Structures are given as C-alpha cells and as structure tokens.
Amino acid sequence: MPIMNQYKSGFVSIIGPSNSGKSTLMNAILNFQLSPVTSKIQTTKERISGIYNNDKIQFILYDNPGFINKSYNKLLYKYMERASISSIYNSDIILLVIDINNSIECNIKIIQSIINKVRNPLKILLNKCDLVSQDICDIYKKINKDIIFISSKKKTNIPDLIQNIINILPFHKPYFNLKNNISDKNNRFFIPKIIEKYILKSYYYEIPYSTYVLLKEFKEKEDISIISCEIIVEKKSQVSIILGNKGLMLKKIAIQSRKEIEIFIGQKVYLDLFVRVICNWRDNDNFLKTFVYNK
Ligand SMILES: Nc1nc2c(ncn2[C@@H]2O[C@H](COP(=O)(O)OP(=O)(O)OP(=O)(O)O)[C@@H](O)[C@H]2O)c(=O)[nH]1
Ligand SMILES: [Mg+2]
C-alpha cells in the first residue's frame, strides 16, 4: 500500500495537430500498443485514456483527436474538437506534440497559439526527430529553450519525458484503483478500434473517413470469445468497396483484426464482421451521441 502523502497522481493530456504522433507517444509512455496508430490523419476520433502506474505514481494519459481544420464542417469534427478542448481545461499537464518535419513557421504558429490558450503546465514536444538533422533541432532550441525533442517511434527521450511529467504531477492519492490495468476503458471499447485501424490502413480516398465500427456482440466463453461487429459506412456504394472483389478485402481485414484482438484480450476469438449503411452518419447527431460519444 503506497504512503498516500508521498503519492503523486494526476491527469495528462496529449494534444496537437493530426498525424503528429500523439497516439504513438501514448503507446511509448505506456510501453503498450493501446491507441491505434496509422499513417492517415484523424485516426483518433474519440479521447482514449491510458493509465501509467508504479509504486508511487499514477497518471491518466489522454490521447486526443488531432486539431480540426476549420474547413471540416461535418458534425463529427465538432465532437472531436470538443473532446480535445475539454481535455485542455481538465488536465494537470498538457503535452503538445508537433511534427518537427512540418514547416518551422507553421509549427511556431501552433506553439504560440497553444501557449496563449493554455493555463496549466505545458510541455512542448517536437516529435519525429529521428527524421531530421541536429541543425533543425538547434533552430528550435534558439526559439524556445524549453522545447523537448523526442522520437515516439524510436522511444528517444521518453524516459526523460516521463520523469518531467512526474516532477510536475501534484501529490495526490491514486484516482483509479486499477493497479494492473492499462486503461479505465474495457475490451468492448478497444475491439472496434482495432478493426477501425485495419480499415484505415487498408483503404484509400473517402473510405477511411466514412467508416466507424460498432461492437454488436461480445460473448466471453471459457476458451473462446465470440465477437461480432458492424462496419458502418455512409453510402450504399461504399459497401462493395469494403467487401472488395469476392469479399476478399473484408476477409483480410477480419483475419488481421482477429489476430490482434486475440493478443489484446489474451484469448482465442471468433470474429464476424458485417457492413451496414447509415446515411451520412458523420452528420447524424443522434448516431454520434448514442454510439460514438456516450462512452
Ligand atoms: N519516423 C517517425 N514516425 C512517427 C513518429 N511518431 C509517429 N510516427 C508516425 O506518424 C504517423 C502518425 O502517428 P499517430 O501516432 O497515429 O499520430 P496521431 O497524432 O495520433 O494522429 P491522429 O490520431 O490522426 O491525430 C504514423 O505513421 C506513425 O508511425 C516518430 O517519432 N518518428
Ligand atoms: Mg491518434
């Protein structure tokens, strides 16, 4: 049992532009593949929480959707933005993740706008440093000496970052009594996310952004879990694209997803996938409130 007056605990939010490596950072800190990562923008649609635990420390990490471009006018993006903003105001520490490969002017603009907005302790992280030369880092160092340079993919500087977080965390008893859990969300939340990840990785153009996966059945038996999910698309014409020639594309998604779900839940899985059309679900408030943002 930890001595409570020495225990540190708090909430840490990861924010930043889409594709900057927020989810990769979350997984690097937790040392576990919790949050789905792909090379496509807007992979993370809902806030994903993970818990970092040791004998004296617990912090809850929130991986948020990326900043939303003003030209994205579907309702879904308003919900994503709201999730991200609420995180800024309700955290003990904010980690702003920026892709160092983007233009310096653009990055400085983002950093400045967040510094102006945020009142809580803020760490500015320039990510993907494995892809640039030291000269680029030096330019940023001259502009802001507090910037931390990391590579989430190669796990460079992650232990230092964790120590930095721990230094700032307030003394507080643990918020969650979940010593051995990596998240306060359960398998029911993460199973559809794994399938979504393979859809994002496998399809192009509008499909990755027009699909959402819903869990319909999750029966945990002694030796196998029976899972069935629906892949929601926006238009009839997208059904055949998801299925692919003779259904082979969907079959491939099912095989990849099943293998990863088996590792995630630690049990054999029987997985059924169905495709269903919900017209324009990204603009359907009822659908978004009921199925996406109620968890
Ligand atoms: N080379 C390199 N690639 C990285 C690094 N961090 C992330 N990536 C890659 O960048 C892409 C986006 O990573 P994500 O972690 O999904 O980015 P995100 O910010 O969560 O993106 P959204 O959820 O869409 O907002 C993936 O292809 C990652 O493999 C890094 O440190 N170095
Ligand atoms: Mg993400």
Tab-separated table of C-alpha atoms and ligand atoms in Angstrom:
chain	number	residue	atom	x	y	z
A	1	MET	CA	0.000	0.000	0.000
A	2	PRO	CA	1.609	3.348	-1.012
A	3	ILE	CA	2.135	6.063	1.612
A	4	MET	CA	-0.558	8.479	0.475
A	5	ASN	CA	1.124	11.797	1.299
A	6	GLN	CA	4.054	10.810	-0.946
A	7	TYR	CA	1.904	9.520	-3.753
A	8	LYS	CA	1.648	11.556	-6.945
A	9	SER	CA	-1.314	11.299	-9.260
A	10	GLY	CA	-2.956	13.379	-11.974
A	11	PHE	CA	-4.245	13.822	-15.495
A	12	VAL	CA	-2.027	14.357	-18.533
A	13	SER	CA	-3.440	15.291	-21.926
A	14	ILE	CA	-1.753	14.794	-25.267
A	15	ILE	CA	-2.859	17.339	-27.862
A	16	GLY	CA	-1.586	18.509	-31.233
A	17	PRO	CA	-2.183	18.510	-34.974
A	18	SER	CA	-3.400	15.332	-36.640
A	19	ASN	CA	-0.706	12.819	-37.534
A	20	SER	CA	1.926	14.448	-35.290
A	21	GLY	CA	2.379	11.176	-33.372
A	22	LYS	CA	0.146	11.648	-30.307
A	23	SER	CA	-1.051	8.050	-30.194
A	24	THR	CA	2.457	6.728	-30.841
A	25	LEU	CA	3.638	8.811	-27.868
A	26	MET	CA	0.849	7.471	-25.653
A	27	ASN	CA	1.876	3.905	-26.519
A	28	ALA	CA	5.568	4.692	-25.970
A	29	ILE	CA	4.897	6.098	-22.482
A	30	LEU	CA	2.688	3.149	-21.538
A	31	ASN	CA	5.001	0.689	-23.284
A	32	PHE	CA	1.914	-0.963	-24.750
A	33	GLN	CA	0.106	-0.742	-28.106
A	34	LEU	CA	-3.110	0.749	-26.700
A	35	SER	CA	-4.048	3.586	-29.018
A	36	PRO	CA	-4.395	2.815	-32.732
A	37	VAL	CA	-1.692	4.332	-34.946
A	38	THR	CA	-1.840	4.715	-38.723
A	39	SER	CA	-0.239	6.987	-41.290
A	40	LYS	CA	-3.663	8.547	-42.069
A	41	ILE	CA	-4.925	11.748	-40.480
A	42	GLN	CA	-7.805	11.644	-37.956
A	43	THR	CA	-7.048	8.119	-36.804
A	44	THR	CA	-8.102	9.010	-33.247
A	45	LYS	CA	-11.745	10.063	-33.227
A	46	GLU	CA	-12.500	9.738	-29.520
A	47	ARG	CA	-10.406	10.529	-26.495
A	48	ILE	CA	-8.509	7.402	-25.419
A	49	SER	CA	-7.340	7.030	-21.856
A	50	GLY	CA	-4.407	5.013	-20.584
A	51	ILE	CA	-3.011	4.624	-17.092
A	52	TYR	CA	0.647	4.828	-16.116
A	53	ASN	CA	1.229	3.134	-12.764
A	54	ASN	CA	4.117	2.429	-10.475
A	55	ASP	CA	4.546	2.201	-6.683
A	56	LYS	CA	4.396	5.951	-6.072
A	57	ILE	CA	2.890	7.355	-9.233
A	58	GLN	CA	-0.284	7.116	-11.226
A	59	PHE	CA	-1.116	9.353	-14.126
A	60	ILE	CA	-4.001	9.101	-16.511
A	61	LEU	CA	-2.945	9.875	-20.051
A	62	TYR	CA	-5.497	11.166	-22.546
A	63	ASP	CA	-4.771	10.715	-26.228
A	64	ASN	CA	-6.977	13.188	-28.086
A	65	PRO	CA	-8.190	13.666	-31.641
A	66	GLY	CA	-5.907	15.925	-33.686
A	67	PHE	CA	-6.699	19.609	-34.165
A	68	ILE	CA	-9.545	20.067	-36.607
A	69	ASN	CA	-9.127	22.083	-39.760
A	70	LYS	CA	-11.778	24.836	-39.959
A	71	SER	CA	-12.861	23.576	-43.383
A	72	TYR	CA	-14.071	20.240	-41.935
A	73	ASN	CA	-17.725	21.031	-41.438
A	74	LYS	CA	-19.268	17.671	-40.504
A	75	LEU	CA	-20.737	17.321	-37.034
A	76	LEU	CA	-18.298	14.518	-36.190
A	77	TYR	CA	-15.432	17.011	-36.326
A	78	LYS	CA	-17.200	19.340	-33.885
A	79	TYR	CA	-17.433	16.449	-31.422
A	80	MET	CA	-13.770	15.605	-31.994
A	81	GLU	CA	-12.787	19.217	-31.372
A	82	ARG	CA	-14.888	19.343	-28.209
A	83	ALA	CA	-13.161	16.201	-26.872
A	84	SER	CA	-9.782	17.764	-27.497
A	85	ILE	CA	-10.649	21.149	-25.962
A	86	SER	CA	-12.247	19.711	-22.806
A	87	SER	CA	-9.006	17.836	-22.279
A	88	ILE	CA	-7.006	21.076	-22.321
A	89	TYR	CA	-9.000	22.551	-19.463
A	90	ASN	CA	-9.257	19.447	-17.281
A	91	SER	CA	-5.646	18.311	-17.032
A	92	ASP	CA	-2.736	18.806	-14.664
A	93	ILE	CA	-0.249	18.729	-17.526
A	94	ILE	CA	-0.591	19.231	-21.280
A	95	LEU	CA	1.760	17.615	-23.772
A	96	LEU	CA	1.663	19.437	-27.105
A	97	VAL	CA	3.000	17.112	-29.815
A	98	ILE	CA	4.274	18.727	-33.004
A	99	ASP	CA	5.775	17.044	-36.071
A	100	ILE	CA	9.263	18.533	-36.493
A	101	ASN	CA	9.108	17.790	-40.234
A	102	ASN	CA	6.469	20.447	-40.856
A	103	SER	CA	7.479	23.997	-41.695
A	104	ILE	CA	9.094	25.933	-38.837
A	105	GLU	CA	6.771	28.924	-39.401
A	106	CYS	CA	3.698	26.735	-39.207
A	107	ASN	CA	4.928	24.911	-36.094
A	108	ILE	CA	5.840	28.135	-34.290
A	109	LYS	CA	2.370	29.498	-35.028
A	110	ILE	CA	0.732	26.423	-33.473
A	111	ILE	CA	3.039	26.500	-30.435
A	112	GLN	CA	2.332	30.197	-29.860
A	113	SER	CA	-1.424	29.794	-30.151
A	114	ILE	CA	-1.415	26.961	-27.588
A	115	ILE	CA	0.855	28.906	-25.200
A	116	ASN	CA	-1.689	31.746	-25.394
A	117	LYS	CA	-4.620	29.408	-24.691
A	118	VAL	CA	-3.313	27.076	-22.009
A	119	ARG	CA	-3.030	28.000	-18.336
A	120	ASN	CA	-1.906	24.611	-16.972
A	121	PRO	CA	1.710	23.370	-17.143
A	122	LEU	CA	2.561	22.795	-20.799
A	123	LYS	CA	5.338	20.709	-22.333
A	124	ILE	CA	6.125	21.363	-25.981
A	125	LEU	CA	7.325	18.204	-27.675
A	126	LEU	CA	8.836	18.152	-31.135
A	127	ASN	CA	8.299	14.628	-32.375
A	128	LYS	CA	9.767	12.516	-35.215
A	129	CYS	CA	13.269	13.844	-34.501
A	130	ASP	CA	14.639	10.610	-35.955
A	131	LEU	CA	13.763	12.045	-39.373
A	132	VAL	CA	15.659	15.356	-39.172
A	133	SER	CA	19.230	16.562	-38.688
A	134	GLN	CA	20.520	18.142	-35.455
A	135	ASP	CA	20.593	21.552	-37.234
A	136	ILE	CA	16.808	21.667	-37.317
A	137	CYS	CA	16.626	20.952	-33.564
A	138	ASP	CA	19.169	23.729	-32.959
A	139	ILE	CA	16.969	26.250	-34.770
A	140	TYR	CA	14.048	25.409	-32.463
A	141	LYS	CA	16.282	25.497	-29.364
A	142	LYS	CA	17.161	29.101	-30.192
A	143	ILE	CA	13.469	29.996	-30.493
A	144	ASN	CA	12.300	28.259	-27.304
A	145	LYS	CA	14.756	26.692	-24.875
A	146	ASP	CA	12.047	24.623	-23.152
A	147	ILE	CA	11.167	22.517	-26.176
A	148	ILE	CA	11.723	18.787	-25.682
A	149	PHE	CA	12.886	16.754	-28.680
A	150	ILE	CA	11.590	13.216	-28.935
A	151	SER	CA	11.014	10.325	-31.261
A	152	SER	CA	7.957	8.414	-30.124
A	153	LYS	CA	8.585	5.724	-32.693
A	154	LYS	CA	12.192	5.084	-31.601
A	155	LYS	CA	11.340	5.894	-27.948
A	156	THR	CA	14.086	8.525	-27.833
A	157	ASN	CA	13.917	10.765	-24.732
A	158	ILE	CA	10.734	9.084	-23.484
A	159	PRO	CA	12.202	8.158	-20.033
A	160	ASP	CA	13.258	11.819	-19.578
A	161	LEU	CA	9.797	12.976	-20.565
A	162	ILE	CA	8.177	10.598	-18.060
A	163	GLN	CA	10.488	11.991	-15.341
A	164	ASN	CA	9.488	15.519	-16.374
A	165	ILE	CA	5.814	14.603	-16.019
A	166	ILE	CA	6.407	13.016	-12.606
A	167	ASN	CA	8.228	16.146	-11.375
A	168	ILE	CA	5.209	18.318	-12.178
A	169	LEU	CA	2.468	15.933	-11.004
A	170	PRO	CA	0.701	17.030	-7.807
A	171	PHE	CA	0.801	14.986	-4.612
A	172	HIS	CA	-2.500	13.156	-4.599
A	173	LYS	CA	-3.800	9.687	-3.876
A	174	PRO	CA	-4.439	7.489	-6.942
A	175	TYR	CA	-7.626	8.349	-8.835
A	176	PHE	CA	-8.157	4.816	-10.053
A	177	ASN	CA	-7.871	1.613	-8.149
A	178	LEU	CA	-6.722	-0.170	-11.275
A	179	LYS	CA	-3.204	-1.232	-10.394
A	180	ASN	CA	-2.887	-3.816	-13.130
A	181	ASN	CA	-4.986	-2.109	-15.764
A	182	ILE	CA	-3.588	-0.130	-18.629
A	183	SER	CA	-6.855	1.763	-19.227
A	184	ASP	CA	-10.128	2.536	-17.482
A	185	LYS	CA	-11.809	1.589	-20.750
A	186	ASN	CA	-12.523	-2.082	-21.321
A	187	ASN	CA	-12.116	-4.584	-24.156
A	188	ARG	CA	-15.548	-3.623	-25.516
A	189	PHE	CA	-14.122	-0.169	-26.276
A	190	PHE	CA	-10.840	-1.299	-27.838
A	191	ILE	CA	-12.063	-4.204	-30.027
A	192	PRO	CA	-13.824	-1.948	-32.598
A	193	LYS	CA	-10.808	0.394	-32.550
A	194	ILE	CA	-8.529	-2.451	-33.670
A	195	ILE	CA	-10.830	-3.201	-36.625
A	196	GLU	CA	-11.018	0.506	-37.494
A	197	LYS	CA	-7.230	0.636	-37.549
A	198	TYR	CA	-7.050	-2.101	-40.207
A	199	ILE	CA	-9.745	-0.376	-42.254
A	200	LEU	CA	-7.780	2.880	-42.136
A	201	LYS	CA	-4.599	1.099	-43.132
A	202	SER	CA	-6.195	-0.865	-45.991
A	203	TYR	CA	-8.469	1.596	-47.815
A	204	TYR	CA	-7.900	4.936	-49.501
A	205	TYR	CA	-9.758	8.102	-50.526
A	206	GLU	CA	-13.041	8.586	-48.660
A	207	ILE	CA	-13.391	5.125	-47.069
A	208	PRO	CA	-11.109	5.602	-44.026
A	209	TYR	CA	-13.039	8.734	-43.066
A	210	SER	CA	-16.525	7.375	-43.792
A	211	THR	CA	-16.365	4.265	-41.635
A	212	TYR	CA	-16.987	3.589	-37.975
A	213	VAL	CA	-17.048	0.225	-36.223
A	214	LEU	CA	-19.661	-0.795	-33.659
A	215	LEU	CA	-19.453	-3.797	-31.374
A	216	LYS	CA	-22.685	-5.818	-31.604
A	217	GLU	CA	-21.828	-8.953	-29.643
A	218	PHE	CA	-19.045	-9.929	-27.258
A	219	LYS	CA	-19.574	-13.285	-25.554
A	220	GLU	CA	-16.676	-14.375	-23.388
A	221	LYS	CA	-16.643	-18.160	-23.070
A	222	GLU	CA	-14.066	-20.240	-21.253
A	223	ASP	CA	-11.875	-20.990	-24.258
A	224	ILE	CA	-13.022	-18.532	-26.933
A	225	SER	CA	-14.647	-15.100	-27.294
A	226	ILE	CA	-17.431	-14.733	-29.831
A	227	ILE	CA	-17.334	-11.242	-31.301
A	228	SER	CA	-19.468	-9.625	-33.924
A	229	CYS	CA	-19.043	-6.076	-35.213
A	230	GLU	CA	-20.712	-3.819	-37.725
A	231	ILE	CA	-18.703	-1.659	-40.070
A	232	ILE	CA	-20.811	1.451	-40.588
A	233	VAL	CA	-20.432	3.236	-43.930
A	234	GLU	CA	-22.119	6.380	-45.238
A	235	LYS	CA	-23.318	5.290	-48.677
A	236	LYS	CA	-24.515	2.141	-50.421
A	237	SER	CA	-21.717	2.427	-52.956
A	238	GLN	CA	-19.153	2.031	-50.143
A	239	VAL	CA	-20.395	-1.445	-49.189
A	240	SER	CA	-18.895	-3.149	-52.228
A	241	ILE	CA	-15.628	-1.262	-51.752
A	242	ILE	CA	-15.376	-2.511	-48.177
A	243	LEU	CA	-16.162	-6.081	-49.298
A	244	GLY	CA	-13.679	-5.986	-52.191
A	245	ASN	CA	-13.544	-8.494	-55.020
A	246	LYS	CA	-15.434	-11.651	-53.869
A	247	GLY	CA	-15.346	-10.291	-50.304
A	248	LEU	CA	-11.593	-10.809	-50.106
A	249	MET	CA	-10.792	-7.364	-48.748
A	250	LEU	CA	-13.150	-7.746	-45.799
A	251	LYS	CA	-11.805	-11.229	-45.189
A	252	LYS	CA	-8.279	-9.813	-44.978
A	253	ILE	CA	-9.431	-7.136	-42.502
A	254	ALA	CA	-11.161	-9.814	-40.413
A	255	ILE	CA	-8.062	-12.034	-40.278
A	256	GLN	CA	-5.712	-9.168	-39.330
A	257	SER	CA	-8.138	-7.818	-36.727
A	258	ARG	CA	-8.851	-11.220	-35.195
A	259	LYS	CA	-5.137	-11.907	-34.693
A	260	GLU	CA	-4.604	-8.581	-32.941
A	261	ILE	CA	-7.766	-8.866	-30.824
A	262	GLU	CA	-6.602	-12.324	-29.672
A	263	ILE	CA	-3.329	-10.801	-28.451
A	264	PHE	CA	-5.150	-7.821	-26.895
A	265	ILE	CA	-7.660	-9.849	-24.898
A	266	GLY	CA	-5.426	-12.896	-24.421
A	267	GLN	CA	-7.904	-15.412	-25.752
A	268	LYS	CA	-8.919	-17.161	-28.975
A	269	VAL	CA	-11.528	-15.202	-30.911
A	270	TYR	CA	-14.269	-15.980	-33.398
A	271	LEU	CA	-14.910	-12.738	-35.288
A	272	ASP	CA	-17.822	-11.879	-37.579
A	273	LEU	CA	-17.887	-8.597	-39.495
A	274	PHE	CA	-20.951	-7.087	-41.193
A	275	VAL	CA	-21.295	-3.921	-43.257
A	276	ARG	CA	-24.222	-1.542	-42.643
A	277	VAL	CA	-25.154	1.770	-44.243
A	278	ILE	CA	-26.144	4.677	-42.005
A	279	CYS	CA	-26.547	7.565	-44.417
A	280	ASN	CA	-24.229	10.440	-43.628
A	281	TRP	CA	-23.541	9.209	-40.060
A	282	ARG	CA	-20.851	11.858	-39.576
A	283	ASP	CA	-23.612	14.478	-39.639
A	284	ASN	CA	-26.131	12.459	-37.646
A	285	ASP	CA	-26.317	13.914	-34.138
A	286	ASN	CA	-28.382	11.047	-32.807
A	287	PHE	CA	-25.904	8.443	-34.054
A	288	LEU	CA	-22.887	10.383	-32.753
A	289	LYS	CA	-24.450	10.959	-29.324
A	290	THR	CA	-25.713	7.410	-28.943
A	291	PHE	CA	-22.885	5.330	-30.362
A	292	VAL	CA	-19.712	7.391	-30.578
A	293	TYR	CA	-19.506	9.926	-27.767
A	294	ASN	CA	-21.504	8.248	-25.000
A	295	LYS	CA	-18.642	6.076	-23.685
B	1	LIG	N1	9.564	8.479	-38.045
B	1	LIG	C1	8.669	8.649	-37.068
B	1	LIG	N2	7.363	8.442	-37.321
B	1	LIG	C2	6.481	8.619	-36.302
B	1	LIG	C3	6.892	9.037	-35.010
B	1	LIG	N3	5.778	9.160	-34.240
B	1	LIG	C4	4.737	8.806	-35.014
B	1	LIG	N4	5.148	8.479	-36.258
B	1	LIG	C5	4.318	8.056	-37.404
B	1	LIG	O1	3.404	9.109	-37.704
B	1	LIG	C6	2.141	8.582	-38.145
B	1	LIG	C7	1.012	9.139	-37.292
B	1	LIG	O2	1.169	8.665	-35.965
B	1	LIG	P1	-0.048	8.696	-34.917
B	1	LIG	O3	0.517	8.341	-33.587
B	1	LIG	O4	-1.199	7.893	-35.423
B	1	LIG	O5	-0.422	10.244	-34.972
B	1	LIG	P2	-1.618	10.999	-34.221
B	1	LIG	O6	-1.104	12.340	-33.851
B	1	LIG	O7	-2.147	10.166	-33.124
B	1	LIG	O8	-2.675	11.139	-35.397
B	1	LIG	P3	-4.290	11.381	-35.303
B	1	LIG	O9	-4.864	10.366	-34.361
B	1	LIG	O10	-4.737	11.155	-36.699
B	1	LIG	O11	-4.489	12.788	-34.839
B	1	LIG	C8	2.279	7.060	-38.069
B	1	LIG	O12	2.637	6.573	-39.346
B	1	LIG	C9	3.432	6.852	-37.075
B	1	LIG	O13	4.148	5.634	-37.279
B	1	LIG	C10	8.292	9.266	-34.772
B	1	LIG	O14	8.745	9.613	-33.705
B	1	LIG	N5	9.116	9.062	-35.857
B	2	MG	MG	-4.043	9.371	-32.819
